[in-house]
Coordinates of C-alpha atoms and ligand atoms in Angstrom, one line a residue:
M30 CA 0.0 0.0 0.0
I31 CA 1.2 3.5 -0.7
L32 CA 1.1 5.8 2.3
V33 CA -0.9 8.9 1.8
S34 CA -0.5 12.0 3.8
S35 CA -2.6 11.9 6.9
N36 CA -3.4 15.6 7.4
S37 CA -6.0 15.7 4.8
S38 CA -8.3 17.9 6.9
S39 CA -5.6 20.6 7.3
A40 CA -6.2 23.9 5.6
A41 CA -2.4 24.1 4.8
H42 CA -2.8 22.6 1.4
Y43 CA -4.8 25.6 0.2
V44 CA -2.1 28.1 1.1
A45 CA -0.1 27.6 -2.1
A46 CA -3.1 28.1 -4.4
E47 CA -4.2 31.1 -2.3
A48 CA -0.8 32.7 -3.1
L49 CA -2.1 33.2 -6.6
R50 CA -5.4 34.6 -5.6
T51 CA -6.2 38.3 -5.3
A52 CA -7.3 40.0 -2.1
D53 CA -11.0 40.0 -3.2
D54 CA -10.8 36.3 -3.7
S55 CA -11.3 36.5 -7.5
V56 CA -8.6 34.5 -9.3
K57 CA -5.6 36.4 -10.3
L58 CA -4.9 37.3 -14.0
L59 CA -1.4 36.5 -15.1
Q60 CA -0.5 38.9 -17.8
N61 CA 2.0 39.1 -20.6
Y62 CA 5.1 41.2 -20.0
I63 CA 6.0 43.2 -23.1
N64 CA 8.4 46.1 -23.3
G65 CA 8.4 46.6 -19.5
H66 CA 4.6 46.5 -19.2
F67 CA 2.1 43.9 -18.0
V68 CA -0.5 43.6 -20.8
R69 CA -3.6 41.5 -21.3
G70 CA -4.1 39.4 -24.3
A71 CA -7.3 38.8 -26.3
R72 CA -8.3 35.6 -24.5
E73 CA -7.8 33.9 -21.2
F74 CA -7.2 30.3 -20.1
A75 CA -7.2 28.6 -16.7
D76 CA -4.2 27.8 -14.6
V77 CA -5.2 24.6 -12.7
N78 CA -3.8 23.3 -9.4
P79 CA -2.9 19.7 -10.1
A80 CA -3.4 18.7 -6.4
D81 CA -7.2 19.1 -6.5
G82 CA -8.1 20.4 -10.0
S83 CA -9.2 23.8 -8.8
V84 CA -8.6 26.9 -10.9
I85 CA -6.0 29.1 -9.2
A86 CA -5.5 31.8 -11.8
Q87 CA -6.5 33.0 -15.3
V88 CA -3.8 33.5 -17.8
S89 CA -3.8 36.1 -20.6
E90 CA -2.9 34.4 -23.9
A91 CA -0.7 36.6 -26.1
T92 CA -2.0 37.3 -29.6
R93 CA 0.2 37.1 -32.7
E94 CA 0.4 40.9 -32.7
Q95 CA 1.6 40.9 -29.1
V96 CA 4.3 38.4 -29.9
D97 CA 5.3 40.7 -32.7
E98 CA 5.4 43.6 -30.2
A99 CA 7.6 41.6 -27.8
V100 CA 10.1 40.7 -30.6
A101 CA 10.2 44.3 -31.8
A102 CA 10.7 45.6 -28.2
A103 CA 13.5 43.1 -27.8
R104 CA 15.1 44.2 -31.0
Q105 CA 14.8 47.9 -30.0
A106 CA 16.3 47.2 -26.6
L107 CA 19.4 45.6 -28.2
A108 CA 20.1 49.0 -29.8
G109 CA 19.6 50.9 -26.5
E110 CA 21.4 51.2 -23.2
W111 CA 21.3 47.4 -22.8
G112 CA 23.4 46.9 -25.9
R113 CA 26.0 49.3 -24.4
L114 CA 26.4 47.6 -21.0
T115 CA 29.8 46.2 -20.2
V116 CA 30.2 42.5 -19.2
P117 CA 30.8 43.5 -15.5
A118 CA 27.7 45.7 -15.6
R119 CA 25.6 42.8 -17.0
A120 CA 27.0 40.4 -14.5
A121 CA 26.1 42.8 -11.6
L122 CA 22.6 43.0 -13.0
L123 CA 22.3 39.2 -13.0
H124 CA 23.3 39.2 -9.4
R125 CA 20.6 41.8 -8.7
I126 CA 18.0 39.5 -10.4
A127 CA 19.2 36.6 -8.2
D128 CA 18.9 38.9 -5.1
G129 CA 15.3 39.7 -6.3
I130 CA 14.4 36.0 -6.5
E131 CA 15.9 35.4 -3.1
A132 CA 14.1 38.4 -1.6
R133 CA 10.8 36.9 -2.9
F134 CA 11.7 33.3 -2.1
Q135 CA 8.3 32.6 -0.5
D136 CA 6.3 34.1 -3.4
F137 CA 8.3 32.0 -5.9
L138 CA 7.9 28.9 -3.7
L139 CA 4.2 29.2 -3.3
A140 CA 3.6 30.0 -7.0
E141 CA 5.7 27.0 -8.1
V142 CA 4.0 24.7 -5.7
A143 CA 0.5 25.9 -6.7
D144 CA 1.2 25.5 -10.4
T145 CA 3.0 22.2 -10.4
G146 CA 1.7 20.4 -7.2
K147 CA 5.2 19.5 -6.4
P148 CA 6.0 19.0 -2.7
I149 CA 7.0 22.3 -1.0
S150 CA 10.1 20.7 0.5
L151 CA 11.3 19.8 -3.0
A152 CA 10.6 23.2 -4.5
A153 CA 12.3 24.8 -1.5
R154 CA 15.4 22.6 -1.9
I155 CA 15.8 22.6 -5.7
D156 CA 13.5 24.7 -7.8
V157 CA 13.7 28.2 -6.2
P158 CA 17.3 28.0 -5.1
R159 CA 18.3 27.0 -8.7
G160 CA 16.3 29.9 -10.0
A161 CA 18.7 32.3 -8.2
A162 CA 21.8 30.1 -8.7
N163 CA 21.4 30.1 -12.5
F164 CA 21.8 33.9 -12.5
R165 CA 24.7 33.9 -10.1
A166 CA 26.5 31.1 -12.0
F167 CA 26.3 32.8 -15.4
A168 CA 27.2 36.2 -14.0
D169 CA 30.4 34.6 -12.8
I170 CA 31.0 32.4 -15.9
I171 CA 30.7 35.3 -18.3
K172 CA 33.2 37.4 -16.3
A173 CA 35.7 34.5 -16.1
A174 CA 35.4 33.3 -19.7
G175 CA 38.4 33.7 -22.0
L176 CA 38.4 33.7 -25.7
E177 CA 40.6 32.0 -28.3
S178 CA 43.6 33.7 -29.7
F179 CA 46.3 32.4 -32.0
R180 CA 49.6 33.9 -33.2
T181 CA 49.7 32.8 -36.9
E182 CA 52.8 32.3 -38.9
T183 CA 52.4 31.4 -42.6
P184 CA 55.1 29.5 -44.6
D185 CA 55.9 32.7 -46.6
G186 CA 56.7 34.6 -43.4
V187 CA 53.5 36.5 -42.7
V188 CA 52.7 36.9 -39.0
A189 CA 49.2 37.7 -37.7
L190 CA 47.2 37.7 -34.5
N191 CA 43.8 36.0 -34.6
Y192 CA 41.4 36.6 -31.8
A193 CA 37.7 36.0 -31.2
V194 CA 35.2 38.5 -29.8
R195 CA 31.8 37.5 -28.5
K196 CA 28.6 39.2 -29.6
P197 CA 25.0 38.5 -28.7
L198 CA 22.9 36.5 -31.1
G199 CA 20.2 39.2 -30.9
V200 CA 16.7 38.2 -29.9
V201 CA 16.4 34.8 -28.4
G202 CA 13.1 32.9 -28.2
I203 CA 12.9 30.7 -25.1
I204 CA 10.3 27.9 -24.7
T205 CA 10.1 25.9 -21.6
P206 CA 8.1 23.0 -20.1
W207 CA 6.1 22.5 -16.9
N208 CA 8.2 20.1 -14.8
L209 CA 10.8 22.4 -13.4
P210 CA 9.3 25.7 -14.6
L211 CA 11.6 28.3 -12.8
L212 CA 14.7 26.2 -12.9
L213 CA 14.5 25.4 -16.6
L214 CA 13.5 29.0 -17.6
T215 CA 16.3 30.7 -15.7
W216 CA 18.7 28.0 -17.0
K217 CA 18.3 29.7 -20.4
V218 CA 17.4 33.3 -19.5
A219 CA 20.5 33.7 -17.4
P220 CA 23.2 32.8 -20.0
A221 CA 21.2 34.5 -22.8
L222 CA 21.2 37.8 -20.8
A223 CA 24.8 37.2 -19.7
C224 CA 25.8 37.2 -23.4
G225 CA 23.9 40.5 -24.0
N226 CA 20.8 39.1 -25.8
C227 CA 17.2 40.2 -25.3
V228 CA 14.7 37.4 -24.8
V229 CA 11.1 36.6 -25.4
V230 CA 10.1 33.7 -23.2
K231 CA 7.1 31.4 -23.6
P232 CA 6.6 29.4 -20.4
S233 CA 4.5 26.3 -20.4
E234 CA 0.7 27.0 -20.4
E235 CA 0.5 24.6 -17.4
T236 CA 2.9 26.6 -15.2
P237 CA 2.9 30.3 -16.1
A238 CA 3.1 31.8 -12.5
T239 CA 6.9 31.9 -11.8
A240 CA 7.6 33.4 -15.2
A241 CA 5.2 36.2 -14.3
L242 CA 6.9 36.7 -11.0
L243 CA 10.3 36.7 -12.7
A244 CA 9.0 39.6 -14.8
E245 CA 8.3 41.6 -11.6
V246 CA 11.8 40.8 -10.4
M247 CA 13.3 42.0 -13.7
Q248 CA 11.4 45.3 -13.4
T249 CA 12.6 45.8 -9.8
A250 CA 16.2 44.9 -10.6
G251 CA 16.3 47.6 -13.3
V252 CA 16.5 45.4 -16.3
P253 CA 15.7 47.9 -19.2
A254 CA 12.3 47.6 -20.9
G255 CA 12.3 45.1 -23.8
V256 CA 15.3 43.0 -22.6
F257 CA 13.0 40.4 -20.9
N258 CA 9.6 39.7 -22.3
V259 CA 7.0 37.0 -21.4
V260 CA 4.3 35.8 -23.7
H261 CA 1.8 33.3 -22.4
G262 CA 0.0 30.7 -24.4
F263 CA 0.1 27.3 -26.1
G264 CA 2.2 25.7 -28.8
P265 CA 0.5 25.3 -32.2
G266 CA -1.6 28.3 -33.4
S267 CA -0.5 30.2 -30.3
A268 CA 2.4 32.1 -28.7
G269 CA 4.8 29.1 -29.0
E270 CA 4.4 28.8 -32.8
F271 CA 4.3 32.6 -33.3
L272 CA 7.6 32.8 -31.6
T273 CA 9.4 29.9 -33.3
A274 CA 8.3 30.9 -36.8
H275 CA 9.0 34.6 -36.2
P276 CA 11.5 36.1 -38.7
G277 CA 12.7 38.6 -36.1
V278 CA 13.8 35.9 -33.7
D279 CA 17.5 35.1 -34.1
A280 CA 17.6 31.8 -32.2
I281 CA 15.4 29.3 -30.4
T282 CA 16.3 27.5 -27.2
F283 CA 13.7 24.9 -26.1
T284 CA 13.2 22.3 -23.4
G285 CA 10.4 19.8 -23.8
E286 CA 9.2 16.8 -25.6
S287 CA 11.1 15.3 -28.5
R288 CA 8.0 15.5 -30.8
T289 CA 7.7 19.2 -30.0
G290 CA 11.4 19.7 -30.8
A291 CA 10.7 18.1 -34.3
A292 CA 7.8 20.6 -34.8
I293 CA 10.0 23.5 -33.8
L294 CA 12.8 22.4 -36.2
R295 CA 10.2 22.5 -39.0
A296 CA 9.1 26.0 -37.9
V297 CA 12.6 27.4 -37.8
A298 CA 13.8 25.8 -41.0
P299 CA 12.7 28.7 -43.4
T300 CA 14.6 31.3 -41.4
V301 CA 17.5 28.9 -40.5
K302 CA 17.7 29.8 -36.9
P303 CA 20.2 28.2 -34.6
V304 CA 18.5 25.9 -32.0
S305 CA 19.4 24.4 -28.7
F306 CA 17.2 21.5 -27.7
E307 CA 17.0 19.7 -24.4
L308 CA 14.4 17.0 -25.0
G309 CA 13.1 13.8 -23.6
G310 CA 14.8 10.7 -22.2
K311 CA 14.4 7.0 -21.4
N312 CA 17.3 6.9 -19.0
A313 CA 18.9 3.7 -17.7
A314 CA 20.4 3.1 -14.3
I315 CA 22.9 0.1 -14.1
V316 CA 23.3 -1.4 -10.7
F317 CA 26.2 -3.8 -10.1
A318 CA 26.2 -6.4 -7.3
D319 CA 29.3 -4.7 -5.8
C320 CA 27.5 -1.4 -5.2
D321 CA 26.9 0.2 -1.8
F322 CA 23.5 -1.2 -1.5
D323 CA 21.8 1.3 0.8
E324 CA 23.2 4.3 -1.1
T325 CA 22.2 2.8 -4.4
V326 CA 18.6 1.9 -3.5
N327 CA 18.1 5.4 -2.0
G328 CA 19.7 7.0 -5.1
I329 CA 17.6 5.0 -7.5
A330 CA 14.4 5.7 -5.5
D331 CA 15.2 9.4 -6.0
A332 CA 16.1 8.9 -9.7
V333 CA 12.8 7.1 -10.3
F334 CA 10.3 9.0 -8.1
L335 CA 11.6 12.6 -7.6
N336 CA 9.1 15.2 -8.8
T337 CA 6.7 12.3 -9.3
G338 CA 9.0 11.0 -12.0
Q339 CA 8.6 14.2 -14.0
V340 CA 12.3 15.0 -14.5
C341 CA 13.8 14.4 -18.0
L342 CA 16.8 12.8 -16.2
C343 CA 14.7 10.3 -14.3
A344 CA 15.5 6.6 -14.6
E345 CA 12.7 4.6 -16.1
R346 CA 14.8 1.6 -16.8
V347 CA 16.8 0.0 -14.0
Y348 CA 19.2 -2.9 -14.9
V349 CA 20.4 -4.9 -11.9
E350 CA 23.1 -7.6 -11.9
R351 CA 21.3 -10.9 -11.5
Q352 CA 22.6 -12.0 -8.1
L353 CA 21.3 -8.7 -6.6
F354 CA 18.0 -8.6 -8.5
D355 CA 15.5 -10.1 -6.0
R356 CA 16.9 -8.2 -3.1
F357 CA 17.0 -4.9 -5.1
V358 CA 13.4 -5.3 -6.3
T359 CA 12.1 -6.1 -2.8
T360 CA 14.0 -3.1 -1.3
L361 CA 12.9 -0.6 -4.0
H362 CA 9.4 -1.8 -3.5
Q363 CA 9.7 -0.9 0.2
K364 CA 11.0 2.5 -0.7
A365 CA 8.1 3.1 -3.0
Q366 CA 5.7 2.1 -0.3
A367 CA 7.3 4.5 2.1
L368 CA 6.7 7.5 -0.2
R369 CA 4.1 9.9 1.1
V370 CA 1.8 10.8 -1.7
G371 CA 0.1 13.9 -0.4
W372 CA -0.9 17.5 -0.4
P373 CA 2.0 19.6 -1.8
M374 CA 2.0 22.0 1.1
D375 CA 2.4 19.2 3.7
Q376 CA 6.1 19.1 4.7
A377 CA 6.0 15.3 5.0
T378 CA 4.8 14.8 1.4
T379 CA 7.4 13.3 -0.9
T380 CA 5.3 12.8 -4.0
G381 CA 2.7 15.1 -5.5
P382 CA 0.3 14.7 -8.4
L383 CA 1.2 14.6 -12.1
I384 CA 0.8 18.0 -13.8
S385 CA -2.6 17.5 -15.6
K386 CA -5.4 15.2 -16.3
D387 CA -4.1 14.7 -19.9
H388 CA -0.7 13.8 -18.6
R389 CA -2.2 11.4 -16.0
D390 CA -4.3 9.8 -18.8
K391 CA -1.0 9.2 -20.7
V392 CA 0.8 7.7 -17.7
L393 CA -2.2 5.5 -16.8
A394 CA -2.4 4.3 -20.4
Y395 CA 1.3 3.2 -20.1
Y396 CA 0.4 1.4 -16.8
Q397 CA -2.3 -0.5 -18.7
L398 CA 0.0 -1.1 -21.7
A399 CA 2.6 -2.6 -19.4
R400 CA 0.1 -5.2 -18.2
A401 CA -0.9 -5.9 -21.7
E402 CA 2.8 -6.4 -22.7
G403 CA 3.1 -8.9 -19.9
A404 CA 4.6 -7.0 -17.0
T405 CA 4.6 -8.1 -13.4
V406 CA 3.3 -5.3 -11.3
I407 CA 5.5 -5.1 -8.2
T408 CA 3.6 -2.1 -6.8
G409 CA 1.2 0.6 -7.9
G410 CA -0.3 0.7 -11.3
G411 CA -3.3 2.8 -10.5
I412 CA -4.7 5.9 -8.9
P413 CA -4.5 6.4 -5.1
K414 CA -7.8 7.0 -3.3
F415 CA -7.9 9.8 -0.7
D416 CA -11.6 10.6 0.1
D417 CA -10.9 14.3 0.0
G418 CA -10.1 17.1 -2.5
R419 CA -7.1 15.2 -3.8
D420 CA -9.5 12.9 -5.6
G421 CA -10.1 15.8 -7.9
G422 CA -6.4 16.1 -8.6
F423 CA -4.1 14.2 -10.9
Y424 CA -2.3 11.7 -8.6
V425 CA -1.1 8.2 -9.7
Q426 CA 0.6 5.5 -7.6
P427 CA 4.3 5.1 -7.7
T428 CA 4.8 2.0 -9.8
I429 CA 7.4 -0.7 -10.4
F430 CA 7.2 -3.3 -13.2
T431 CA 9.4 -6.3 -13.9
G432 CA 9.3 -9.0 -16.5
L433 CA 8.9 -7.0 -19.7
P434 CA 10.9 -7.9 -22.9
E435 CA 13.4 -5.2 -24.0
S436 CA 11.2 -4.7 -27.1
A437 CA 8.2 -3.6 -25.0
R438 CA 6.9 -0.1 -25.7
C439 CA 7.0 0.6 -21.9
V440 CA 10.8 -0.1 -22.0
K441 CA 11.3 2.0 -25.1
E442 CA 9.1 5.1 -24.7
E443 CA 9.3 7.9 -22.3
I444 CA 6.4 7.7 -19.8
F445 CA 7.4 10.7 -17.6
G446 CA 5.7 9.4 -14.4
P447 CA 6.7 7.8 -11.1
V448 CA 7.5 4.5 -12.7
C449 CA 10.3 2.2 -13.6
H450 CA 10.9 -1.3 -15.1
I451 CA 13.6 -3.4 -13.4
A452 CA 15.4 -6.1 -15.4
P453 CA 18.3 -8.4 -14.6
F454 CA 21.7 -8.6 -16.5
D455 CA 24.6 -10.9 -16.3
T456 CA 27.6 -9.1 -17.9
D457 CA 28.9 -5.5 -18.2
E458 CA 28.5 -5.8 -22.0
E459 CA 24.9 -6.9 -21.7
A460 CA 24.1 -4.0 -19.4
I461 CA 25.7 -1.5 -21.6
A462 CA 24.0 -2.9 -24.7
K463 CA 20.6 -2.8 -23.1
A464 CA 21.1 0.7 -21.7
N465 CA 22.1 1.9 -25.1
S466 CA 19.2 0.2 -26.9
T467 CA 17.1 3.3 -27.2
Q468 CA 16.7 6.2 -29.6
Y469 CA 17.0 8.6 -26.6
G470 CA 20.4 9.6 -25.2
L471 CA 20.1 12.0 -22.3
A472 CA 21.4 10.6 -19.0
G473 CA 22.4 7.4 -17.3
S474 CA 23.8 6.3 -14.0
V475 CA 26.1 3.5 -12.9
W476 CA 26.2 2.1 -9.4
T477 CA 29.3 0.2 -8.3
S478 CA 32.1 0.2 -5.7
N479 CA 34.6 -0.7 -8.5
L480 CA 35.9 2.6 -9.7
K481 CA 37.5 1.3 -12.8
R482 CA 34.3 -0.4 -13.8
G483 CA 32.4 2.8 -13.0
H484 CA 34.6 4.8 -15.4
R485 CA 34.6 2.1 -18.1
V486 CA 30.8 1.6 -18.2
A487 CA 30.1 5.4 -17.8
E488 CA 32.2 6.1 -20.9
K489 CA 30.4 3.5 -23.0
L490 CA 26.9 4.9 -22.4
R491 CA 25.5 6.7 -25.4
V492 CA 24.2 9.7 -23.5
G493 CA 25.1 13.3 -22.7
I494 CA 25.4 12.9 -18.9
T495 CA 26.4 9.9 -16.8
W496 CA 26.4 9.9 -13.0
V497 CA 28.5 7.3 -11.1
N498 CA 27.0 6.5 -7.6
C499 CA 24.8 9.6 -7.7
W500 CA 22.1 11.2 -9.8
F501 CA 21.1 14.8 -10.6
L502 CA 24.2 16.1 -8.9
R503 CA 24.8 19.3 -10.8
D504 CA 27.7 21.6 -11.5
L505 CA 26.4 24.4 -13.7
R506 CA 29.7 24.7 -15.5
T507 CA 29.5 21.2 -17.0
P508 CA 28.1 20.3 -20.5
F509 CA 24.4 19.4 -20.2
G510 CA 22.3 18.0 -23.0
G511 CA 21.5 14.8 -24.9
M512 CA 22.0 12.9 -28.1
G513 CA 19.6 11.2 -30.5
L514 CA 15.9 12.1 -29.6
S515 CA 17.2 13.7 -26.5
G516 CA 18.4 16.9 -28.1
I517 CA 20.7 19.1 -30.1
G518 CA 23.7 20.8 -28.5
R519 CA 24.9 21.3 -25.0
E520 CA 24.3 24.1 -22.5
G521 CA 26.0 24.7 -19.2
G522 CA 29.2 26.8 -18.5
I523 CA 31.1 27.8 -21.7
H524 CA 28.7 25.7 -23.8
S525 CA 25.8 28.0 -22.9
L526 CA 28.0 31.1 -23.7
N527 CA 28.9 29.5 -27.1
F528 CA 25.3 28.9 -28.0
Y529 CA 24.0 32.3 -26.8
S530 CA 26.7 34.3 -28.6
E531 CA 28.2 34.7 -32.1
L532 CA 31.9 34.5 -32.2
N533 CA 33.6 37.0 -34.6
N534 CA 37.2 36.1 -35.4
I535 CA 39.4 39.1 -36.0
C536 CA 42.7 38.6 -37.9
V537 CA 45.3 41.3 -37.6
K538 CA 48.4 41.2 -39.8
L539 CA 51.4 42.0 -37.7
S540 CA 54.2 41.7 -40.1
D541 CA 55.1 44.2 -42.9
Ligands
LIG621 P1 6.1 20.0 -24.4 O1 7.0 19.8 -25.5 O2 4.7 19.6 -24.6 O3 6.0 21.6 -24.1 C1 7.1 22.4 -23.9 C2 6.8 23.8 -24.3 O4 6.7 23.8 -25.7 C3 5.6 24.4 -23.8 O5 5.8 25.7 -23.4 C4 4.6 24.3 -24.9 O6 3.6 25.3 -24.9 C5 5.5 24.5 -26.1 N1 5.1 24.0 -27.4 C6 4.4 22.9 -27.6 N2 4.2 22.7 -28.9 C7 4.8 23.7 -29.6 C8 5.0 24.1 -30.9 N3 4.5 23.4 -31.9 N4 5.7 25.2 -31.2 C9 6.3 26.0 -30.2 N5 6.1 25.7 -28.9 C10 5.4 24.6 -28.6 O7 6.8 19.4 -23.1 P2 6.2 19.3 -21.7 O8 5.1 18.3 -21.7 O9 5.9 20.7 -21.2 O10 7.4 18.8 -20.9 C11 7.7 17.4 -20.7 C12 8.7 16.9 -21.7 O11 9.9 17.8 -21.6 C13 9.2 15.5 -21.4 O12 9.4 14.9 -22.7 C14 10.6 15.8 -20.8 O13 11.5 14.7 -21.0 C15 11.1 17.0 -21.5 N6 12.1 17.7 -20.7 C16 13.4 17.6 -21.1 C17 14.4 18.2 -20.4 C18 15.8 18.2 -20.8 O14 16.6 18.9 -20.2 N7 16.2 17.3 -21.7 C19 14.0 19.0 -19.3 C20 12.7 19.0 -18.9 C21 11.7 18.4 -19.6
LIG622 C1 14.8 18.0 -16.8 O1 13.7 17.8 -16.4 C2 15.9 18.5 -15.9 C3 16.8 19.4 -16.4 C4 17.8 19.9 -15.5 C5 18.6 20.9 -15.9 O2 18.5 21.5 -17.1 C6 19.6 21.4 -15.0 O3 20.3 22.3 -15.4 O4 19.8 20.9 -13.9

């Protein structure tokens, strides 16, 4: 049985949603932020609290004309005082933005919890701190970054100095998903601004609140009008598509589903915009019998269930060396049972709802499919019953399957829920081959006490990021991204700077 939070009668769970309500108890209207002003769109759509299905805010959908205005404002800002700021001045401004997030930590926290339904303890530990940390990191990275230079000597005796200068790309369109809304938005906004660009961001329609708060922070921090713009709306036929197809946008950076990435590639093709894509994953964890068992089971429980499995880096495939298989399955089962599926505002909650009814339908369809494909259900596989408001929310049970063939769709396709399939293996080569048998290539983890084996196996995984004896341990200077269906390019540290800027090589002849 999955434990559910016991304080269902407490009013505490309403607090996060209340954070988005206005004083007169009408729901708040989240507006677009264009050229330094909050503006309404032509239509509104509802922002729903996934914990109980209630409407917590209305969101103003940007029109095509408003997306045009945002892009024009960004273009104009490039030519103004923003374009003349020195790197140290931009870095100082990024630190002021981070200060602004920290000063309104509680507002960001409640808004993120209300929008996503994630446990408040998780948002307080990861989402909001990373929102501020992203700005501080890229303020420091841009100041420390060097550029290439070469002293050139040709065979016929000419000497020259080649050196590169960094320039902004111009207007960058930023499109982000709902799973880590503030973290993933600021992960792109911070380096884009650090490099001197102006941005138009389109947050997920499911989670618009922290982007709206970030606009307020930008205003207070003194970011010039037009440098940071927010347009709310959907993908096709809405702000997302208007932005990606816009001829005035110089580059698109996107995090989300692989299928959406493909649609955006088609949209940017006519104007040949550079893209940076962080897409889906079907990540594998490889557990060797010589691992530190407790550390490993705890690490894998996190890798499978954190954020209700809605992290692109989550492990949905766990391969365990055969002699450890039964013990591992039993212990991970116990960990799943110990999760507290509850109200997001309850400090004891470890596991919140999924983001939406549609997403829950998708995850439940995979739970059904796994049974049809012959899976053994170790735990979960359905919807928890609460007998309170949470029954109107989008909860699913944390779920573990075994017994599927490698060819099963549930082993091949990204589910994006609190679920994994565990399979045994006998040799290193078999584990590596199975882990790599996917069209995705985002992340992987290897769990072993044998360091040589850890290095060897990690290197052979066909992914952008491999963790050894840990998971989601981040250093913002490292390359981050995926291969195959998992994305195009790398961000993080210098890799972000290289995407968000154009390098201009200058060649100066030194000899007569
Ligand atoms: P999604 O692709 O449905 O939506 C992401 C964003 O794209 C939203 O803002 C949406 O409105 C917009 N969008 C949708 N269609 C569009 C179109 N045709 N043109 C322009 N914009 C469009 O993704 P999601 O459901 O919000 O997020 C979950 C997915 O994101 C999962 O697949 C997950 O693996 C992936 N993800 C990847 C990473 C990573 O770093 N690799 C990080 C987080 C999430
Ligand atoms: C995907 O859901 C998580 C992405 C995480 C990051 O982009 C990051 O920088 O940690």
